[in-house]
Coordinates of C-alpha atoms in Angstrom, one line a residue:
M1 CA 128.9 87.2 82.8
A2 CA 131.9 86.2 84.7
D3 CA 130.5 85.1 88.1
R4 CA 133.0 88.2 89.6
R5 CA 131.3 90.7 87.2
L6 CA 128.3 89.7 88.7
D7 CA 130.0 90.5 92.8
V8 CA 130.6 94.0 91.4
L9 CA 127.0 95.1 90.1
R10 CA 125.7 93.2 92.5
A11 CA 128.3 96.0 95.3
I12 CA 127.5 98.4 92.9
V13 CA 123.2 98.1 93.3
E14 CA 123.7 97.7 96.4
D15 CA 125.7 100.6 98.0
Y16 CA 123.9 102.7 95.5
V17 CA 120.2 101.7 96.4
H18 CA 122.0 102.4 99.7
T19 CA 124.3 106.4 99.9
R20 CA 122.2 107.7 96.8
E21 CA 125.7 108.3 95.6
P22 CA 127.9 107.1 92.1
V23 CA 129.7 104.5 93.5
G24 CA 133.7 104.0 92.4
S25 CA 136.3 101.9 92.3
K26 CA 137.6 102.3 95.6
A27 CA 134.6 102.2 97.6
L28 CA 133.8 98.8 95.8
V29 CA 137.7 98.0 97.4
E30 CA 136.8 99.3 100.6
R31 CA 133.4 98.2 101.4
H32 CA 133.8 94.3 100.2
S33 CA 135.9 92.1 99.6
L34 CA 135.6 91.1 96.3
G35 CA 139.0 88.7 96.9
V36 CA 140.4 91.2 93.6
S37 CA 143.2 93.8 93.6
P38 CA 141.7 97.5 92.8
A39 CA 142.9 97.3 88.8
T40 CA 141.2 94.4 88.5
I41 CA 137.8 95.8 89.9
R42 CA 137.9 99.4 87.5
N43 CA 138.2 96.7 85.2
D44 CA 135.5 94.7 85.7
M45 CA 133.7 98.4 85.5
A46 CA 135.2 99.4 82.5
V47 CA 133.4 96.2 81.0
L48 CA 129.9 96.0 82.5
E49 CA 129.6 99.6 81.5
E50 CA 130.9 99.0 77.8
S51 CA 127.9 96.0 78.4
G52 CA 125.1 98.2 79.3
Y53 CA 125.0 97.7 82.9
I54 CA 126.4 100.4 84.5
H55 CA 126.7 104.6 83.1
Q56 CA 128.6 107.0 84.6
P57 CA 126.3 110.2 84.7
H58 CA 128.4 112.9 85.6
T59 CA 132.2 113.1 84.8
S60 CA 135.1 111.7 87.2
A61 CA 131.9 110.8 89.1
G62 CA 131.5 106.9 89.9
R63 CA 128.6 104.7 88.6
V64 CA 125.3 104.2 89.0
P65 CA 123.0 101.2 87.9
T66 CA 121.0 100.8 84.5
D67 CA 117.6 99.7 84.0
K68 CA 119.5 96.4 82.6
G69 CA 122.2 96.3 85.5
Y70 CA 119.4 96.6 87.7
R71 CA 117.2 93.9 85.9
L72 CA 120.5 91.8 85.7
F73 CA 120.8 91.5 89.3
V74 CA 117.5 91.2 90.2
D75 CA 117.1 88.3 87.7
Q76 CA 120.6 87.1 89.5
L77 CA 118.2 86.4 92.9
S78 CA 118.2 82.8 94.5
T79 CA 116.9 83.5 97.4
F80 CA 114.7 85.8 99.4
K81 CA 115.5 88.1 102.4
P82 CA 113.8 86.8 105.6
L83 CA 111.3 88.8 107.4
S84 CA 112.4 89.8 110.4
P85 CA 110.3 88.7 113.7
A86 CA 109.6 91.5 114.6
E87 CA 107.9 92.1 111.0
R88 CA 106.7 89.0 110.5
G89 CA 105.2 89.1 114.0
A90 CA 103.7 92.6 112.4
I91 CA 102.4 91.7 109.4
Q92 CA 100.4 88.8 111.8
H93 CA 99.2 91.2 114.4
L94 CA 97.7 93.6 111.8
L95 CA 95.5 91.0 109.6
E96 CA 94.6 88.9 112.0
G97 CA 93.0 92.2 114.1
A98 CA 90.2 92.6 110.7
V99 CA 87.2 92.8 111.3
D100 CA 86.4 93.4 107.9
L101 CA 87.5 92.9 103.6
D102 CA 88.1 96.6 104.4
D103 CA 89.6 96.4 106.7
V104 CA 91.4 93.9 105.5
V105 CA 92.5 95.2 102.2
E106 CA 93.1 99.1 103.9
R107 CA 95.5 96.9 106.7
T108 CA 97.3 95.4 103.8
V109 CA 98.1 98.5 101.7
R110 CA 99.5 100.3 105.2
L111 CA 101.2 98.0 106.2
L112 CA 103.0 97.4 103.0
A113 CA 103.6 101.2 102.5
Q114 CA 105.5 100.6 106.0
L115 CA 107.7 97.3 105.1
T116 CA 109.1 98.3 101.8
H117 CA 109.0 102.9 102.5
Q118 CA 107.1 102.7 98.6
V119 CA 104.5 103.4 97.3
A120 CA 101.8 100.3 98.1
V121 CA 98.7 99.0 95.9
V122 CA 96.2 96.7 96.1
Q123 CA 94.0 95.4 93.9
Y124 CA 90.4 94.6 96.0
P125 CA 89.1 91.2 95.9
S126 CA 88.1 90.8 92.5
L127 CA 84.3 88.7 92.2
R128 CA 85.2 88.0 88.5
N129 CA 87.8 86.1 90.4
S130 CA 86.7 84.8 92.9
A131 CA 84.8 81.5 93.9
L132 CA 81.7 80.9 95.6
R133 CA 82.0 80.4 99.3
H134 CA 78.4 80.3 100.2
V135 CA 75.0 81.7 99.3
E136 CA 72.5 82.6 102.2
L137 CA 68.7 83.8 101.6
V138 CA 67.7 85.3 104.2
P139 CA 63.2 86.0 103.7
L140 CA 63.4 89.9 104.9
S141 CA 59.2 90.1 104.9
E142 CA 56.5 88.6 102.6
H143 CA 57.8 89.9 99.5
R144 CA 61.4 90.3 100.5
L145 CA 64.1 88.4 100.2
L146 CA 68.0 89.0 100.2
V147 CA 70.8 87.3 98.5
V148 CA 74.0 87.3 101.2
I149 CA 77.0 86.0 98.5
I150 CA 80.6 85.3 100.2
T151 CA 83.1 84.5 98.1
D152 CA 86.8 83.0 98.9
A153 CA 88.4 85.8 98.7
G154 CA 86.7 87.0 102.0
R155 CA 83.3 89.3 99.2
V156 CA 80.2 89.5 101.0
E157 CA 77.6 91.1 98.3
Q158 CA 73.9 91.3 99.3
R159 CA 70.7 91.6 96.5
A160 CA 67.3 92.8 98.1
L161 CA 64.7 91.5 95.8
E162 CA 61.2 92.3 96.1
V163 CA 59.3 89.5 95.3
D164 CA 54.9 89.3 94.2
T165 CA 53.7 86.3 95.6
P166 CA 54.1 85.5 99.4
L167 CA 57.8 83.6 100.5
D168 CA 57.7 80.1 100.6
L169 CA 59.8 79.6 103.8
G170 CA 60.4 75.9 102.2
V171 CA 60.5 76.4 98.9
V172 CA 63.5 79.2 99.6
A173 CA 65.5 76.5 101.9
E174 CA 64.8 74.2 99.5
L175 CA 66.5 76.4 96.2
R176 CA 69.1 77.7 99.4
A177 CA 70.6 74.2 99.4
R178 CA 70.3 73.5 95.3
I179 CA 71.6 77.0 94.9
N180 CA 75.1 75.7 97.3
A181 CA 75.6 72.5 96.1
G182 CA 75.5 73.7 92.8
S183 CA 77.6 76.0 93.2
I184 CA 80.7 76.3 96.3
G185 CA 83.7 76.4 94.7
R186 CA 82.7 77.6 90.9
R187 CA 84.5 79.3 89.5
A188 CA 81.9 82.9 88.7
A189 CA 82.0 82.3 85.3
D190 CA 80.9 79.0 86.0
I191 CA 78.0 79.6 87.6
G192 CA 75.6 80.0 85.4
S193 CA 75.9 76.6 83.2
A194 CA 75.9 74.6 87.2
L195 CA 72.6 76.3 88.3
E196 CA 71.1 76.8 84.4
H197 CA 68.1 73.9 85.0
T198 CA 67.8 74.5 89.2
S199 CA 64.4 76.1 88.2
G200 CA 63.3 72.6 86.7
R201 CA 63.6 70.6 89.9
F202 CA 60.4 73.6 90.9
A203 CA 57.1 73.4 91.0
P204 CA 55.8 75.7 88.3
E205 CA 54.6 78.6 90.6
H206 CA 57.9 79.2 92.4
R207 CA 60.0 79.1 88.9
P208 CA 59.8 82.6 88.8
L209 CA 61.4 83.2 92.5
V210 CA 63.8 80.8 90.9
V211 CA 64.8 82.6 88.3
R212 CA 64.9 85.2 90.4
V213 CA 67.5 84.3 92.6
V214 CA 69.8 82.7 90.3
E215 CA 69.4 86.0 87.5
A216 CA 70.7 87.5 90.7
L217 CA 74.0 85.5 91.4
T218 CA 75.0 85.1 88.3
E219 CA 74.8 88.7 88.2
T220 CA 76.4 90.1 91.0
L221 CA 79.4 87.3 90.3
R222 CA 79.8 89.4 86.0
M223 CA 80.3 92.2 88.4
D224 CA 83.0 94.6 86.6
A225 CA 82.5 97.5 88.7
E226 CA 84.6 96.4 91.7
E227 CA 87.8 96.6 89.7
R228 CA 89.6 99.0 91.8
I229 CA 93.0 99.6 94.0
V230 CA 93.7 100.9 97.4
M231 CA 97.3 102.9 97.6
A232 CA 99.2 104.4 100.1
G233 CA 102.3 105.2 100.7
T234 CA 102.3 108.5 98.1
A235 CA 104.5 110.9 100.8
N236 CA 107.6 107.6 100.6
L237 CA 107.5 108.8 96.8
A238 CA 107.9 112.3 97.4
R239 CA 110.9 111.3 99.8
S240 CA 112.3 109.9 96.3
D241 CA 112.6 112.8 94.2
V242 CA 116.1 113.4 94.0
D243 CA 115.5 109.7 92.2
F244 CA 114.0 111.3 89.7
S245 CA 115.4 113.1 86.5
R246 CA 111.7 115.0 86.0
T247 CA 110.1 115.2 88.8
I248 CA 107.5 112.8 89.7
G249 CA 104.4 115.1 88.1
P250 CA 103.8 112.6 85.6
V251 CA 104.4 109.3 88.5
L252 CA 101.3 110.3 90.7
E253 CA 98.7 111.1 87.9
A254 CA 99.5 107.8 86.7
L255 CA 99.0 106.8 89.7
E256 CA 95.4 108.7 89.5
E257 CA 94.7 106.3 86.8
Q258 CA 93.8 103.6 88.3
V259 CA 93.7 101.4 85.0
V260 CA 96.9 102.1 84.4
L261 CA 97.5 100.5 87.7
L262 CA 95.0 98.1 87.3
R263 CA 96.2 96.5 84.0
L264 CA 100.3 96.6 85.0
L265 CA 100.0 94.4 88.1
Q266 CA 97.4 92.0 86.1
E267 CA 100.0 91.8 83.3
M268 CA 103.2 91.4 85.7
A269 CA 101.5 89.0 88.3
E270 CA 99.6 85.8 86.3
D271 CA 100.4 83.8 89.1
D272 CA 101.6 83.8 93.2
A273 CA 105.0 84.1 91.8
V274 CA 106.5 87.5 92.9
A275 CA 107.4 89.7 89.4
V276 CA 109.4 92.8 88.9
S277 CA 108.9 95.3 85.3
I278 CA 111.6 97.7 85.6
G279 CA 112.1 101.9 84.3
E280 CA 112.0 101.0 80.1
E281 CA 109.8 97.6 81.1
N282 CA 107.1 99.3 82.0
R283 CA 104.9 99.8 79.2
H284 CA 103.3 103.5 80.4
E285 CA 105.6 106.2 79.4
S286 CA 105.4 108.1 83.3
L287 CA 107.0 105.5 85.1
S288 CA 109.6 105.1 83.0
E289 CA 111.5 106.0 85.7
A290 CA 109.7 102.9 88.5
S291 CA 109.9 99.9 88.9
I292 CA 107.0 97.9 90.7
V293 CA 107.2 94.6 92.1
A294 CA 104.3 93.0 92.6
T295 CA 102.8 89.6 92.9
A296 CA 98.9 87.8 93.0
Y297 CA 97.7 86.6 95.9
G298 CA 93.8 84.4 97.2
G299 CA 92.4 81.6 95.9
G300 CA 94.3 78.1 95.4
S301 CA 97.1 77.0 93.4
G302 CA 98.5 79.3 92.5
E303 CA 95.5 81.3 91.2
G304 CA 95.6 84.4 92.7
V305 CA 91.7 86.4 93.4
A306 CA 93.6 89.8 93.3
R307 CA 97.3 91.3 92.7
L308 CA 99.2 93.2 95.2
G309 CA 102.6 95.3 95.2
V310 CA 104.4 98.4 95.9
L311 CA 105.9 101.0 92.7
G312 CA 109.2 103.2 93.4
P313 CA 112.3 104.7 91.9
T314 CA 114.3 102.6 90.7
R315 CA 117.0 102.5 92.6
M316 CA 114.7 100.4 95.0
D317 CA 115.8 97.9 97.9
Y318 CA 114.8 94.4 95.9
P319 CA 115.3 91.7 97.8
S320 CA 113.7 93.4 100.8
A321 CA 111.2 95.3 98.4
M322 CA 110.1 91.2 96.8
T323 CA 110.2 89.8 100.5
S324 CA 108.4 91.7 102.2
V325 CA 105.8 91.8 98.8
R326 CA 105.8 87.8 98.9
A327 CA 105.2 87.5 103.0
V328 CA 102.0 90.3 102.9
A329 CA 101.1 88.3 99.7
R330 CA 100.3 85.3 101.6
Y331 CA 99.3 86.4 105.1
L332 CA 96.9 87.6 103.1
S333 CA 95.3 85.0 101.3
R334 CA 95.9 83.5 105.0
I335 CA 93.2 85.5 106.5
L336 CA 91.3 85.7 103.4
A337 CA 90.9 81.8 103.4
G338 CA 90.1 81.3 107.2

């Protein structure tokens, strides 16, 4: 597409997002320095409409972007809109004040909803996608041992084990050291094989304890039940009711189906790039008039352990939403890594 027509499309998207009103050629001439005559702009708009990038919602009205138009607009974004110093400071201050992982997730989802004025969605860090940071074995009594598992995403899981024979503190210390030496930095899927021969390094009378601890560790890291999301900002969606041709009921129902949202987030955000799914691109019919901006967070080398994003109407400020999603994900990753 000619650069000039891309400029016209960009202006239509920006004006429509800002005003909620269909955009006419006269408004484009008044608000933007496009460097061409009104007749040329009208011709460009006719070509954009014929190509399916904009449409006329009512007779004698201006034009509004289609899903195809929003997609081209997003794909043409070459840079992210920078956050203001106040926004960056708010993100850093709010997230660094969290006391534990639950608090971090709650603060993150509220912050993202406030920054974007959309529905914010944060997937809880997944144990299966996390790497092990440390394992601690804490004797609670002569026959009771606490296994504490800490991942690189900040997850802390605890399992209390009852044992038949009195605990030997020397054996517990050696087992702790061997487990950490063999599993630190490994993903959950690799822990079992890494510790497979651990029991053989202990005397026969201590092997039942070793097996119990290794089984507790691998079973906890294989858990799927923790795959859940936290949301905030559904009131923002209600305020956008006029952007949906139908009611927002189906969208709210889709938000309640966490499995649907998890699948969408996982399909969209496989790495730390910001992904955008617009309108009909969403496989769930209830979200055919909504857009989702998402990315991964946590982990290293671009491999996220979970996803976060925002959901709202297709008439969304995509540059700001993409900037906020990326910035919050990066701050969150930094907090969890610390």
